mmCIF file of C-alpha atoms and ligand atoms in Angstrom:
data_model
loop_
_atom_site.group_PDB
_atom_site.id
_atom_site.type_symbol
_atom_site.label_atom_id
_atom_site.label_comp_id
_atom_site.label_asym_id
_atom_site.label_seq_id
_atom_site.Cartn_x
_atom_site.Cartn_y
_atom_site.Cartn_z
ATOM 1 C CA MET Q 117 -29.602 -21.432 46.320
ATOM 2 C CA GLY Q 118 -33.114 -21.755 45.572
ATOM 3 C CA SER Q 119 -33.554 -25.227 47.086
ATOM 4 C CA LEU Q 120 -32.185 -24.301 50.469
ATOM 5 C CA THR Q 121 -34.865 -23.519 53.092
ATOM 6 C CA GLU Q 122 -34.020 -21.421 55.982
ATOM 7 C CA VAL Q 123 -35.776 -22.520 59.327
ATOM 8 C CA THR Q 124 -36.134 -19.518 61.424
ATOM 9 C CA ASN Q 125 -38.981 -20.168 63.779
ATOM 10 C CA THR Q 126 -37.147 -22.251 66.288
ATOM 11 C CA GLY Q 127 -34.932 -19.202 67.136
ATOM 12 C CA ASP Q 128 -31.617 -21.101 66.446
ATOM 13 C CA GLY Q 129 -30.169 -20.409 62.900
ATOM 14 C CA PHE Q 130 -30.047 -23.731 61.093
ATOM 15 C CA MET Q 131 -30.829 -24.786 57.472
ATOM 16 C CA ALA Q 132 -32.731 -27.694 56.262
ATOM 17 C CA THR Q 133 -31.547 -28.922 52.735
ATOM 18 C CA THR Q 134 -30.613 -31.976 50.617
ATOM 19 C CA ILE Q 135 -27.232 -33.281 50.128
ATOM 20 C CA ASP Q 136 -27.858 -33.017 46.391
ATOM 21 C CA ALA Q 137 -28.546 -29.103 46.522
ATOM 22 C CA VAL Q 138 -25.242 -28.556 48.864
ATOM 23 C CA VAL Q 139 -23.117 -30.796 46.770
ATOM 24 C CA ASN Q 140 -24.367 -29.315 43.510
ATOM 25 C CA TRP Q 141 -24.033 -25.854 44.763
ATOM 26 C CA GLY Q 142 -20.349 -26.601 45.602
ATOM 27 C CA ARG Q 143 -19.679 -28.036 42.304
ATOM 28 C CA LYS Q 144 -21.175 -25.670 39.991
ATOM 29 C CA ASN Q 145 -19.586 -22.562 41.744
ATOM 30 C CA SER Q 146 -16.079 -24.174 41.538
ATOM 31 C CA LEU Q 147 -15.804 -25.883 38.213
ATOM 32 C CA TRP Q 148 -12.108 -26.281 37.359
ATOM 33 C CA PRO Q 149 -11.566 -26.408 33.614
ATOM 34 C CA MET Q 150 -9.295 -28.481 31.753
ATOM 35 C CA PRO Q 151 -8.018 -26.284 28.708
ATOM 36 C CA LEU Q 152 -7.726 -28.475 25.743
ATOM 37 C CA GLY Q 153 -6.588 -25.722 23.669
ATOM 38 C CA LEU Q 154 -5.971 -27.204 20.196
ATOM 39 C CA SER Q 155 -5.761 -24.418 17.966
ATOM 40 C CA CYS Q 156 -7.196 -20.759 17.434
ATOM 41 C CA CYS Q 157 -10.169 -21.064 19.609
ATOM 42 C CA ALA Q 158 -7.793 -21.538 22.515
ATOM 43 C CA ILE Q 159 -6.928 -17.775 21.924
ATOM 44 C CA GLU Q 160 -10.334 -16.702 22.744
ATOM 45 C CA MET Q 161 -10.471 -19.091 25.710
ATOM 46 C CA MET Q 162 -7.487 -17.311 27.004
ATOM 47 C CA SER Q 163 -9.084 -14.061 26.866
ATOM 48 C CA MET Q 164 -12.126 -15.552 28.495
ATOM 49 C CA VAL Q 165 -10.094 -16.232 31.576
ATOM 50 C CA GLY Q 166 -8.338 -12.860 31.486
ATOM 51 C CA PRO Q 167 -9.335 -9.793 33.134
ATOM 52 C CA ARG Q 168 -11.552 -8.097 30.426
ATOM 53 C CA PHE Q 169 -14.094 -11.027 30.477
ATOM 54 C CA ASP Q 170 -12.949 -12.530 33.738
ATOM 55 C CA LEU Q 171 -14.349 -16.109 34.084
ATOM 56 C CA ALA Q 172 -13.264 -15.762 37.828
ATOM 57 C CA ARG Q 173 -16.623 -14.040 38.333
ATOM 58 C CA PHE Q 174 -18.318 -17.446 38.011
ATOM 59 C CA GLY Q 175 -15.838 -19.535 39.925
ATOM 60 C CA ALA Q 176 -14.317 -21.189 36.859
ATOM 61 C CA GLU Q 177 -11.090 -19.497 36.577
ATOM 62 C CA ALA Q 178 -8.783 -22.167 38.032
ATOM 63 C CA MET Q 179 -7.433 -23.703 34.802
ATOM 64 C CA ARG Q 180 -5.573 -26.727 35.493
ATOM 65 C CA PHE Q 181 -3.020 -28.603 33.106
ATOM 66 C CA SER Q 182 -3.494 -31.974 35.013
ATOM 67 C CA PRO Q 183 -6.748 -33.547 34.039
ATOM 68 C CA ARG Q 184 -6.801 -35.286 37.365
ATOM 69 C CA GLN Q 185 -7.538 -31.884 38.955
ATOM 70 C CA CYS Q 186 -10.137 -30.834 36.502
ATOM 71 C CA ASP Q 187 -14.006 -31.442 36.030
ATOM 72 C CA LEU Q 188 -14.719 -29.303 33.050
ATOM 73 C CA MET Q 189 -13.101 -30.056 29.769
ATOM 74 C CA ILE Q 190 -13.254 -27.085 27.322
ATOM 75 C CA VAL Q 191 -12.162 -28.435 23.881
ATOM 76 C CA ALA Q 192 -11.170 -25.254 22.219
ATOM 77 C CA GLY Q 193 -10.037 -26.025 18.668
ATOM 78 C CA THR Q 194 -9.749 -28.548 15.775
ATOM 79 C CA LEU Q 195 -9.342 -32.010 16.939
ATOM 80 C CA THR Q 196 -7.571 -34.413 14.416
ATOM 81 C CA TRP Q 197 -7.802 -38.139 14.548
ATOM 82 C CA LYS Q 198 -3.966 -38.194 15.383
ATOM 83 C CA MET Q 199 -4.606 -36.342 18.527
ATOM 84 C CA ALA Q 200 -7.848 -38.216 19.478
ATOM 85 C CA GLN Q 201 -6.246 -40.860 21.468
ATOM 86 C CA ALA Q 202 -4.600 -38.129 23.537
ATOM 87 C CA ALA Q 203 -7.886 -36.283 24.062
ATOM 88 C CA ARG Q 204 -9.701 -39.358 25.090
ATOM 89 C CA THR Q 205 -7.009 -40.154 27.486
ATOM 90 C CA ILE Q 206 -7.189 -36.802 29.040
ATOM 91 C CA TYR Q 207 -10.958 -37.264 29.304
ATOM 92 C CA ASP Q 208 -10.765 -40.563 30.890
ATOM 93 C CA GLN Q 209 -8.149 -39.360 33.352
ATOM 94 C CA MET Q 210 -10.551 -36.477 34.764
ATOM 95 C CA PRO Q 211 -12.316 -37.808 37.817
ATOM 96 C CA GLU Q 212 -16.120 -38.095 37.761
ATOM 97 C CA PRO Q 213 -18.205 -36.189 37.892
ATOM 98 C CA LYS Q 214 -17.303 -34.316 34.756
ATOM 99 C CA TRP Q 215 -18.525 -32.097 32.008
ATOM 100 C CA VAL Q 216 -17.459 -31.228 28.476
ATOM 101 C CA ILE Q 217 -17.990 -27.976 26.434
ATOM 102 C CA ALA Q 218 -17.334 -28.117 22.812
ATOM 103 C CA MET Q 219 -16.173 -24.775 21.940
ATOM 104 C CA GLY Q 220 -16.340 -23.555 18.261
ATOM 105 C CA VAL Q 221 -17.438 -25.190 15.290
ATOM 106 C CA CYS Q 222 -14.486 -27.358 14.909
ATOM 107 C CA ALA Q 223 -14.993 -29.187 18.143
ATOM 108 C CA SER Q 224 -18.980 -29.230 17.799
ATOM 109 C CA SER Q 225 -18.817 -30.813 14.133
ATOM 110 C CA GLY Q 226 -15.576 -30.452 12.381
ATOM 111 C CA GLY Q 227 -16.666 -27.104 11.260
ATOM 112 C CA MET Q 228 -15.193 -26.136 7.914
ATOM 113 C CA TYR Q 229 -12.791 -29.062 8.279
ATOM 114 C CA ARG Q 230 -14.980 -31.590 6.436
ATOM 115 C CA ASN Q 231 -12.402 -33.990 5.799
ATOM 116 C CA TYR Q 232 -10.506 -37.302 6.577
ATOM 117 C CA SER Q 233 -8.112 -35.925 9.137
ATOM 118 C CA VAL Q 234 -10.454 -33.930 11.604
ATOM 119 C CA VAL Q 235 -12.814 -35.664 14.003
ATOM 120 C CA GLN Q 236 -16.366 -34.589 12.864
ATOM 121 C CA GLY Q 237 -17.438 -33.360 16.239
ATOM 122 C CA VAL Q 238 -15.841 -34.334 19.448
ATOM 123 C CA ASP Q 239 -18.982 -36.018 20.728
ATOM 124 C CA LEU Q 240 -17.540 -38.802 18.525
ATOM 125 C CA LEU Q 241 -15.116 -39.546 21.300
ATOM 126 C CA PHE Q 242 -16.848 -38.543 24.547
ATOM 127 C CA PRO Q 243 -20.102 -37.128 25.670
ATOM 128 C CA VAL Q 244 -20.671 -33.273 25.185
ATOM 129 C CA ASP Q 245 -22.816 -31.201 27.590
ATOM 130 C CA MET Q 246 -22.626 -27.911 25.652
ATOM 131 C CA TYR Q 247 -21.977 -26.954 22.141
ATOM 132 C CA VAL Q 248 -20.879 -23.306 21.475
ATOM 133 C CA PRO Q 249 -21.048 -22.278 17.806
ATOM 134 C CA GLY Q 250 -19.037 -19.586 16.273
ATOM 135 C CA CYS Q 251 -15.503 -19.549 14.704
ATOM 136 C CA PRO Q 252 -14.260 -18.569 17.198
ATOM 137 C CA PRO Q 253 -17.170 -18.002 19.767
ATOM 138 C CA ARG Q 254 -16.957 -14.713 21.707
ATOM 139 C CA PRO Q 255 -15.734 -15.243 25.166
ATOM 140 C CA GLU Q 256 -19.268 -14.141 26.336
ATOM 141 C CA ALA Q 257 -20.576 -17.040 24.397
ATOM 142 C CA VAL Q 258 -18.442 -19.451 26.262
ATOM 143 C CA ILE Q 259 -19.385 -17.855 29.568
ATOM 144 C CA ASP Q 260 -22.894 -18.278 28.781
ATOM 145 C CA ALA Q 261 -22.179 -21.959 28.094
ATOM 146 C CA VAL Q 262 -20.653 -22.205 31.461
ATOM 147 C CA LEU Q 263 -23.639 -20.573 33.081
ATOM 148 C CA LYS Q 264 -25.992 -22.798 31.312
ATOM 149 C CA LEU Q 265 -23.841 -25.745 32.597
ATOM 150 C CA GLN Q 266 -24.113 -24.428 36.018
ATOM 151 C CA LYS Q 267 -27.920 -24.553 35.821
ATOM 152 C CA ARG Q 268 -27.802 -28.089 34.600
ATOM 153 C CA ILE Q 269 -25.301 -29.195 37.334
ATOM 154 C CA GLU Q 270 -27.854 -27.841 39.964
ATOM 155 C CA ARG Q 271 -30.183 -30.497 38.755
ATOM 156 C CA GLU Q 272 -27.991 -33.502 38.719
ATOM 157 C CA ARG Q 273 -27.855 -36.339 41.091
ATOM 158 C CA ALA Q 274 -24.870 -35.693 43.529
ATOM 159 C CA TRP Q 275 -24.103 -39.295 44.267
ATOM 160 C CA SER Q 276 -23.511 -41.970 41.630
ATOM 161 C CA THR Q 277 -20.478 -44.317 41.005
ATOM 162 C CA GLY Q 278 -18.666 -45.267 37.496
ATOM 163 C CA ARG Q 279 -19.354 -43.314 34.504
ATOM 164 C CA GLN Q 280 -22.298 -41.061 34.477
ATOM 165 C CA ARG Q 281 -22.801 -40.818 30.680
ATOM 166 C CA PRO Q 282 -22.594 -43.462 28.085
ATOM 167 C CA MET Q 283 -19.539 -43.221 25.945
ATOM 168 C CA PRO Q 284 -20.095 -42.794 22.105
ATOM 169 C CA ALA Q 285 -20.214 -46.004 20.239
ATOM 170 C CA ASN Q 286 -17.815 -47.001 17.328
ATOM 171 C CA PRO Q 287 -19.019 -45.324 14.195
ATOM 172 C CA ARG Q 288 -17.857 -48.485 12.185
ATOM 173 C CA GLY Q 289 -16.995 -47.227 8.822
ATOM 174 C CA PRO Q 290 -17.581 -43.782 6.871
ATOM 175 C CA ILE Q 291 -18.546 -40.819 9.073
ATOM 176 C CA LEU Q 292 -21.477 -39.171 6.873
ATOM 177 C CA ALA Q 293 -22.211 -35.676 7.331
ATOM 178 C CA ARG Q 294 -24.612 -35.497 10.334
ATOM 179 C CA SER Q 295 -27.225 -32.890 10.188
ATOM 180 C CA MET L 48 10.187 -28.807 -26.925
ATOM 181 C CA GLN L 49 8.971 -25.695 -28.283
ATOM 182 C CA THR L 50 10.388 -23.176 -25.778
ATOM 183 C CA ALA L 51 11.387 -19.660 -26.589
ATOM 184 C CA PRO L 52 15.190 -19.215 -26.317
ATOM 185 C CA ASP L 53 14.828 -16.636 -23.925
ATOM 186 C CA SER L 54 12.326 -18.539 -21.467
ATOM 187 C CA PRO L 55 13.674 -18.885 -18.003
ATOM 188 C CA SER L 56 13.945 -22.629 -18.345
ATOM 189 C CA ALA L 57 15.637 -22.633 -21.517
ATOM 190 C CA PRO L 58 19.102 -23.311 -20.198
ATOM 191 C CA LEU L 59 17.807 -26.321 -18.055
ATOM 192 C CA LEU L 60 16.053 -27.831 -21.166
ATOM 193 C CA ALA L 61 19.229 -27.554 -23.112
ATOM 194 C CA ALA L 62 21.072 -29.179 -20.301
ATOM 195 C CA LEU L 63 18.505 -32.039 -19.979
ATOM 196 C CA GLU L 64 18.653 -32.500 -23.849
ATOM 197 C CA ALA L 65 22.485 -32.730 -23.569
ATOM 198 C CA ALA L 66 22.089 -35.151 -20.579
ATOM 199 C CA GLU L 67 19.681 -37.237 -22.654
ATOM 200 C CA GLY L 68 22.464 -38.386 -24.762
ATOM 201 C CA GLY L 69 24.865 -38.483 -21.808
ATOM 202 C CA ALA L 70 24.312 -39.084 -18.195
ATOM 203 C CA LEU L 71 20.614 -39.886 -18.406
ATOM 204 C CA ALA L 72 20.926 -42.001 -21.423
ATOM 205 C CA PRO L 73 20.330 -45.576 -19.945
ATOM 206 C CA PHE L 74 17.041 -44.464 -18.413
ATOM 207 C CA GLY L 75 14.950 -43.698 -21.612
ATOM 208 C CA VAL L 76 13.715 -40.499 -19.821
ATOM 209 C CA CYS L 77 11.079 -38.297 -21.564
ATOM 210 C CA VAL L 78 11.411 -34.548 -21.013
ATOM 211 C CA ALA L 79 8.627 -32.008 -21.544
ATOM 212 C CA ALA L 80 8.523 -28.140 -21.098
ATOM 213 C CA GLY L 81 5.872 -28.044 -18.615
ATOM 214 C CA ILE L 82 3.964 -24.906 -17.397
ATOM 215 C CA ASP L 83 5.818 -23.674 -14.392
ATOM 216 C CA MET L 84 9.071 -25.956 -14.730
ATOM 217 C CA PRO L 85 10.423 -28.647 -16.957
ATOM 218 C CA LEU L 86 9.024 -32.230 -16.502
ATOM 219 C CA LEU L 87 10.998 -35.377 -16.697
ATOM 220 C CA GLU L 88 9.251 -38.552 -17.015
ATOM 221 C CA VAL L 89 11.034 -41.822 -15.987
ATOM 222 C CA ALA L 90 10.001 -45.474 -15.491
ATOM 223 C CA PRO L 91 9.831 -46.605 -11.839
ATOM 224 C CA GLN L 92 12.591 -49.128 -12.217
ATOM 225 C CA HIS L 93 14.936 -46.501 -13.382
ATOM 226 C CA LEU L 94 13.991 -43.775 -10.881
ATOM 227 C CA PHE L 95 16.613 -44.464 -8.276
ATOM 228 C CA ALA L 96 19.659 -44.328 -10.606
ATOM 229 C CA CYS L 97 18.043 -41.516 -12.559
ATOM 230 C CA MET L 98 17.750 -39.411 -9.522
ATOM 231 C CA ARG L 99 21.362 -40.237 -8.503
ATOM 232 C CA ALA L 100 22.445 -39.196 -12.021
ATOM 233 C CA LEU L 101 20.509 -35.916 -11.655
ATOM 234 C CA ARG L 102 22.252 -35.238 -8.381
ATOM 235 C CA ASP L 103 25.802 -36.106 -9.369
ATOM 236 C CA ASP L 104 25.992 -34.839 -12.755
ATOM 237 C CA ALA L 105 28.039 -31.696 -12.826
ATOM 238 C CA ALA L 106 26.101 -30.032 -15.472
ATOM 239 C CA LEU L 107 22.812 -30.618 -13.648
ATOM 240 C CA SER L 108 23.610 -31.120 -9.880
ATOM 241 C CA PHE L 109 20.242 -31.019 -8.387
ATOM 242 C CA GLU L 110 21.391 -30.936 -4.887
ATOM 243 C CA GLN L 111 17.983 -30.694 -3.071
ATOM 244 C CA LEU L 112 14.814 -32.559 -3.111
ATOM 245 C CA THR L 113 12.201 -30.196 -2.402
ATOM 246 C CA TYR L 114 9.040 -32.274 -2.387
ATOM 247 C CA VAL L 115 7.798 -35.696 -2.894
ATOM 248 C CA THR L 116 4.026 -36.094 -3.601
ATOM 249 C CA ALA L 117 1.625 -38.147 -5.769
ATOM 250 C CA THR L 118 -1.533 -37.937 -7.521
ATOM 251 C CA ASP L 119 -4.294 -40.493 -8.121
ATOM 252 C CA GLU L 120 -5.270 -40.520 -11.748
ATOM 253 C CA THR L 121 -8.284 -42.631 -11.346
ATOM 254 C CA PRO L 122 -9.518 -43.996 -13.810
ATOM 255 C CA LYS L 123 -6.680 -43.523 -16.018
ATOM 256 C CA GLU L 124 -3.952 -46.454 -16.025
ATOM 257 C CA PRO L 125 -1.395 -46.517 -14.581
ATOM 258 C CA ARG L 126 -3.259 -45.176 -11.490
ATOM 259 C CA PHE L 127 -0.693 -43.203 -9.503
ATOM 260 C CA ARG L 128 2.095 -40.795 -10.327
ATOM 261 C CA VAL L 129 4.750 -40.256 -7.798
ATOM 262 C CA VAL L 130 6.067 -36.565 -8.342
ATOM 263 C CA TYR L 131 9.455 -35.216 -7.091
ATOM 264 C CA HIS L 132 10.466 -31.697 -7.135
ATOM 265 C CA LEU L 133 14.308 -30.816 -7.496
ATOM 266 C CA TYR L 134 16.348 -27.886 -6.971
ATOM 267 C CA SER L 135 19.763 -27.057 -8.136
ATOM 268 C CA PHE L 136 21.632 -24.609 -5.981
ATOM 269 C CA ARG L 137 24.511 -24.372 -8.477
ATOM 270 C CA HIS L 138 22.238 -23.328 -11.413
ATOM 271 C CA GLY L 139 19.115 -22.026 -9.668
ATOM 272 C CA TRP L 140 16.897 -24.657 -11.629
ATOM 273 C CA ARG L 141 13.860 -26.240 -10.615
ATOM 274 C CA LEU L 142 12.757 -29.633 -12.139
ATOM 275 C CA ARG L 143 9.805 -31.950 -11.703
ATOM 276 C CA VAL L 144 10.273 -35.689 -11.981
ATOM 277 C CA ALA L 145 7.358 -37.936 -12.349
ATOM 278 C CA THR L 146 6.884 -41.724 -12.423
ATOM 279 C CA SER L 147 3.869 -43.666 -12.833
ATOM 280 C CA VAL L 148 2.972 -46.893 -10.922
ATOM 281 C CA THR L 149 0.043 -49.247 -11.127
ATOM 282 C CA GLU L 150 -2.505 -49.894 -8.399
ATOM 283 C CA GLU L 151 -1.600 -53.731 -8.386
ATOM 284 C CA ALA L 152 2.151 -53.043 -7.714
ATOM 285 C CA PRO L 153 2.298 -49.433 -6.116
ATOM 286 C CA ASN L 154 5.875 -49.301 -5.207
ATOM 287 C CA VAL L 155 8.884 -47.356 -6.246
ATOM 288 C CA ALA L 156 12.450 -47.220 -4.724
ATOM 289 C CA SER L 157 13.086 -45.019 -1.851
ATOM 290 C CA LEU L 158 15.229 -42.068 -2.288
ATOM 291 C CA VAL L 159 16.364 -41.793 1.248
ATOM 292 C CA PRO L 160 19.928 -43.020 0.296
ATOM 293 C CA ILE L 161 20.199 -40.255 -2.233
ATOM 294 C CA TYR L 162 18.311 -37.432 -0.567
ATOM 295 C CA PRO L 163 17.865 -38.070 3.375
ATOM 296 C CA GLY L 164 15.355 -35.414 3.359
ATOM 297 C CA ALA L 165 12.829 -37.791 1.375
ATOM 298 C CA ASN L 166 12.295 -39.744 4.514
ATOM 299 C CA TRP L 167 9.188 -38.121 5.878
ATOM 300 C CA MET L 168 7.891 -36.922 2.719
ATOM 301 C CA GLU L 169 7.908 -40.622 1.396
ATOM 302 C CA ARG L 170 6.063 -41.529 4.744
ATOM 303 C CA GLU L 171 3.526 -39.016 3.975
ATOM 304 C CA VAL L 172 2.922 -40.336 0.537
ATOM 305 C CA PHE L 173 2.779 -43.772 1.896
ATOM 306 C CA ASP L 174 0.175 -42.767 4.504
ATOM 307 C CA MET L 175 -2.094 -40.842 2.044
ATOM 308 C CA PHE L 176 -1.802 -42.937 -0.935
ATOM 309 C CA GLY L 177 -0.527 -46.408 0.049
ATOM 310 C CA ILE L 178 2.387 -46.274 -2.280
ATOM 311 C CA THR L 179 5.322 -48.202 -0.779
ATOM 312 C CA PHE L 180 9.087 -47.176 -1.022
ATOM 313 C CA GLY L 181 11.559 -50.001 -1.272
ATOM 314 C CA GLY L 182 14.532 -49.476 0.956
ATOM 315 C CA HIS L 183 12.903 -46.928 3.151
ATOM 316 C CA PRO L 184 14.458 -47.228 6.589
ATOM 317 C CA GLU L 185 11.083 -46.597 8.565
ATOM 318 C CA LEU L 186 7.937 -46.742 6.261
ATOM 319 C CA ARG L 187 5.123 -46.116 8.752
ATOM 320 C CA ARG L 188 2.208 -43.770 8.996
ATOM 321 C CA ILE L 189 3.158 -40.104 9.762
ATOM 322 C CA LEU L 190 -0.104 -38.204 9.881
ATOM 323 C CA MET L 191 -2.961 -40.585 10.498
ATOM 324 C CA PRO L 192 -3.116 -42.780 13.729
ATOM 325 C CA GLU L 193 -1.070 -45.898 13.819
ATOM 326 C CA GLY L 194 -3.125 -49.029 12.690
ATOM 327 C CA TYR L 195 -5.350 -46.998 10.527
ATOM 328 C CA MET L 196 -6.678 -49.014 7.537
ATOM 329 C CA TYR L 197 -7.230 -46.702 4.777
ATOM 330 C CA HIS L 198 -5.308 -44.106 2.462
ATOM 331 C CA PRO L 199 -7.313 -40.989 2.639
ATOM 332 C CA LEU L 200 -6.271 -39.211 -0.473
ATOM 333 C CA ARG L 201 -7.332 -42.107 -2.678
ATOM 334 C CA LYS L 202 -10.178 -41.017 -4.803
ATOM 335 C CA GLU L 203 -12.537 -43.719 -3.343
ATOM 336 C CA PHE L 204 -12.264 -42.444 0.141
ATOM 337 C CA PRO L 205 -15.264 -40.795 1.636
ATOM 338 C CA LEU L 206 -15.141 -36.947 2.168
ATOM 339 C CA GLU L 207 -15.909 -37.027 5.855
ATOM 340 C CA GLY L 208 -13.356 -39.752 6.512
ATOM 341 C CA ILE L 209 -13.544 -43.042 8.207
ATOM 342 C CA ALA L 210 -13.127 -43.293 11.912
ATOM 343 C CA PRO L 211 -10.218 -45.360 13.138
ATOM 344 C CA ASP L 212 -11.670 -48.631 14.162
ATOM 345 C CA ARG L 213 -8.628 -49.894 16.053
ATOM 346 C CA LEU L 214 -9.022 -46.796 18.561
ATOM 347 C CA TYR L 215 -12.464 -47.562 19.391
ATOM 348 C CA ARG L 216 -11.888 -51.260 19.793
ATOM 349 C CA GLU L 217 -9.005 -50.250 22.250
ATOM 350 C CA TRP L 218 -11.272 -47.852 24.053
ATOM 351 C CA GLU L 219 -13.999 -50.507 24.331
ATOM 352 C CA LYS L 220 -11.422 -53.035 25.827
ATOM 353 C CA GLU L 221 -10.357 -50.370 28.330
ATOM 354 C CA ALA L 222 -13.944 -49.603 29.426
ATOM 355 C CA HIS L 223 -14.707 -53.189 29.626
ATOM 356 C CA ALA L 224 -11.624 -53.822 32.015
ATOM 357 C CA GLU L 225 -12.474 -50.701 33.925
ATOM 358 C CA GLY L 226 -16.176 -52.003 34.459
ATOM 359 C CA SER L 227 -15.036 -55.376 35.621
ATOM 360 C CA ARG L 228 -12.595 -53.732 38.016
ATOM 361 C CA GLU L 229 -15.262 -51.745 39.605
ATOM 362 C CA ASN L 230 -17.648 -54.727 39.873
ATOM 363 C CA GLY L 231 -14.932 -56.817 41.502
ATOM 364 C CA GLY L 232 -14.204 -54.070 43.910
ATOM 365 C CA ALA L 233 -17.966 -54.241 45.001
ATOM 366 C CA HIS L 234 -17.763 -57.869 46.277
HETATM 367 S S1 SF4 N 530 -13.980 -22.956 15.361
HETATM 368 FE FE1 SF4 N 530 -12.785 -21.403 14.023
HETATM 369 S S2 SF4 N 530 -11.623 -20.392 15.587
HETATM 370 FE FE2 SF4 N 530 -12.276 -22.248 16.641
HETATM 371 S S3 SF4 N 530 -10.718 -23.842 16.256
HETATM 372 FE FE3 SF4 N 530 -12.079 -23.955 14.521
HETATM 373 S S4 SF4 N 530 -11.226 -22.668 12.893
HETATM 374 FE FE4 SF4 N 530 -10.217 -22.062 14.876
#
């Protein structure tokens, strides 16, 4: 809590801080992930929450299967266009503020599935904060993404209304390989 | 047909040859030995009756339709080949049946009345190639999203795919409605 300042010279214990610092401190240490486990990466995500890697150390172990209770979407797996509507609906149902981790190369860029059926990166559907490479990424890598995301949350503006990030535009036509 | 008499498909080829003068006579079929299993070519207008004969003729009795698929033979004419794999439980035979359709009229009769299992497989061929099956009870997409405008396994389709425009339009509409709701609430 670097931005909290302890004022001790009055003799009474009180602290001066900003709303942003307090709210963001709460948010970053109690992320509730929405596990969008779509394929093999979901297995690593489960082990990340389990006792060996223990995401609970960073306050983000409360996986909820209702998007309305979540603020961190972990897209773990291969997202197909057939599933795109469902994924987008889940994202839309999560209350603001919300963050997204694209776990694995499939979610980040389509990965080895360079074809018509797989979404070539979930950032075609909603804004993504962290991309974790790997097929699948090790649980430590995803934990690292969570920690980096926590650092980023620390610096965000706490109060805002509506959507905080612009939604991706319609690609209109062929999705060429993006480099 | 030059097949060694001890080849596993020899009895099937003999049965097909006999049927060419009998049950399959009206359909003008053309039989080839094939690499893995015999291949029977038939014109699309005779496909339905020919399939029924293949199933109902006791000497052949292909009771099961294992698979339906298609190939895009661009730039050959006719462009598409619809391929059916049959299996005979009684004899333990496998047979491939193929029919060619043109790009202008890509339709064949649906086999659902003969083999109910053809239902989803024909939907997949329709989804991927845009070949329509006349008489199919519910010919709509099965793998790509509803309202998709392309048939991805056609050769001209780009490798990375085309985003479904309809989904994005719906999302834009929703976002617009959401925006005006929020603005309305502020007054
Ligand atoms: S990145 Fe690899 S492990 Fe993860 S969903 Fe894709 S194929 Fe599976």
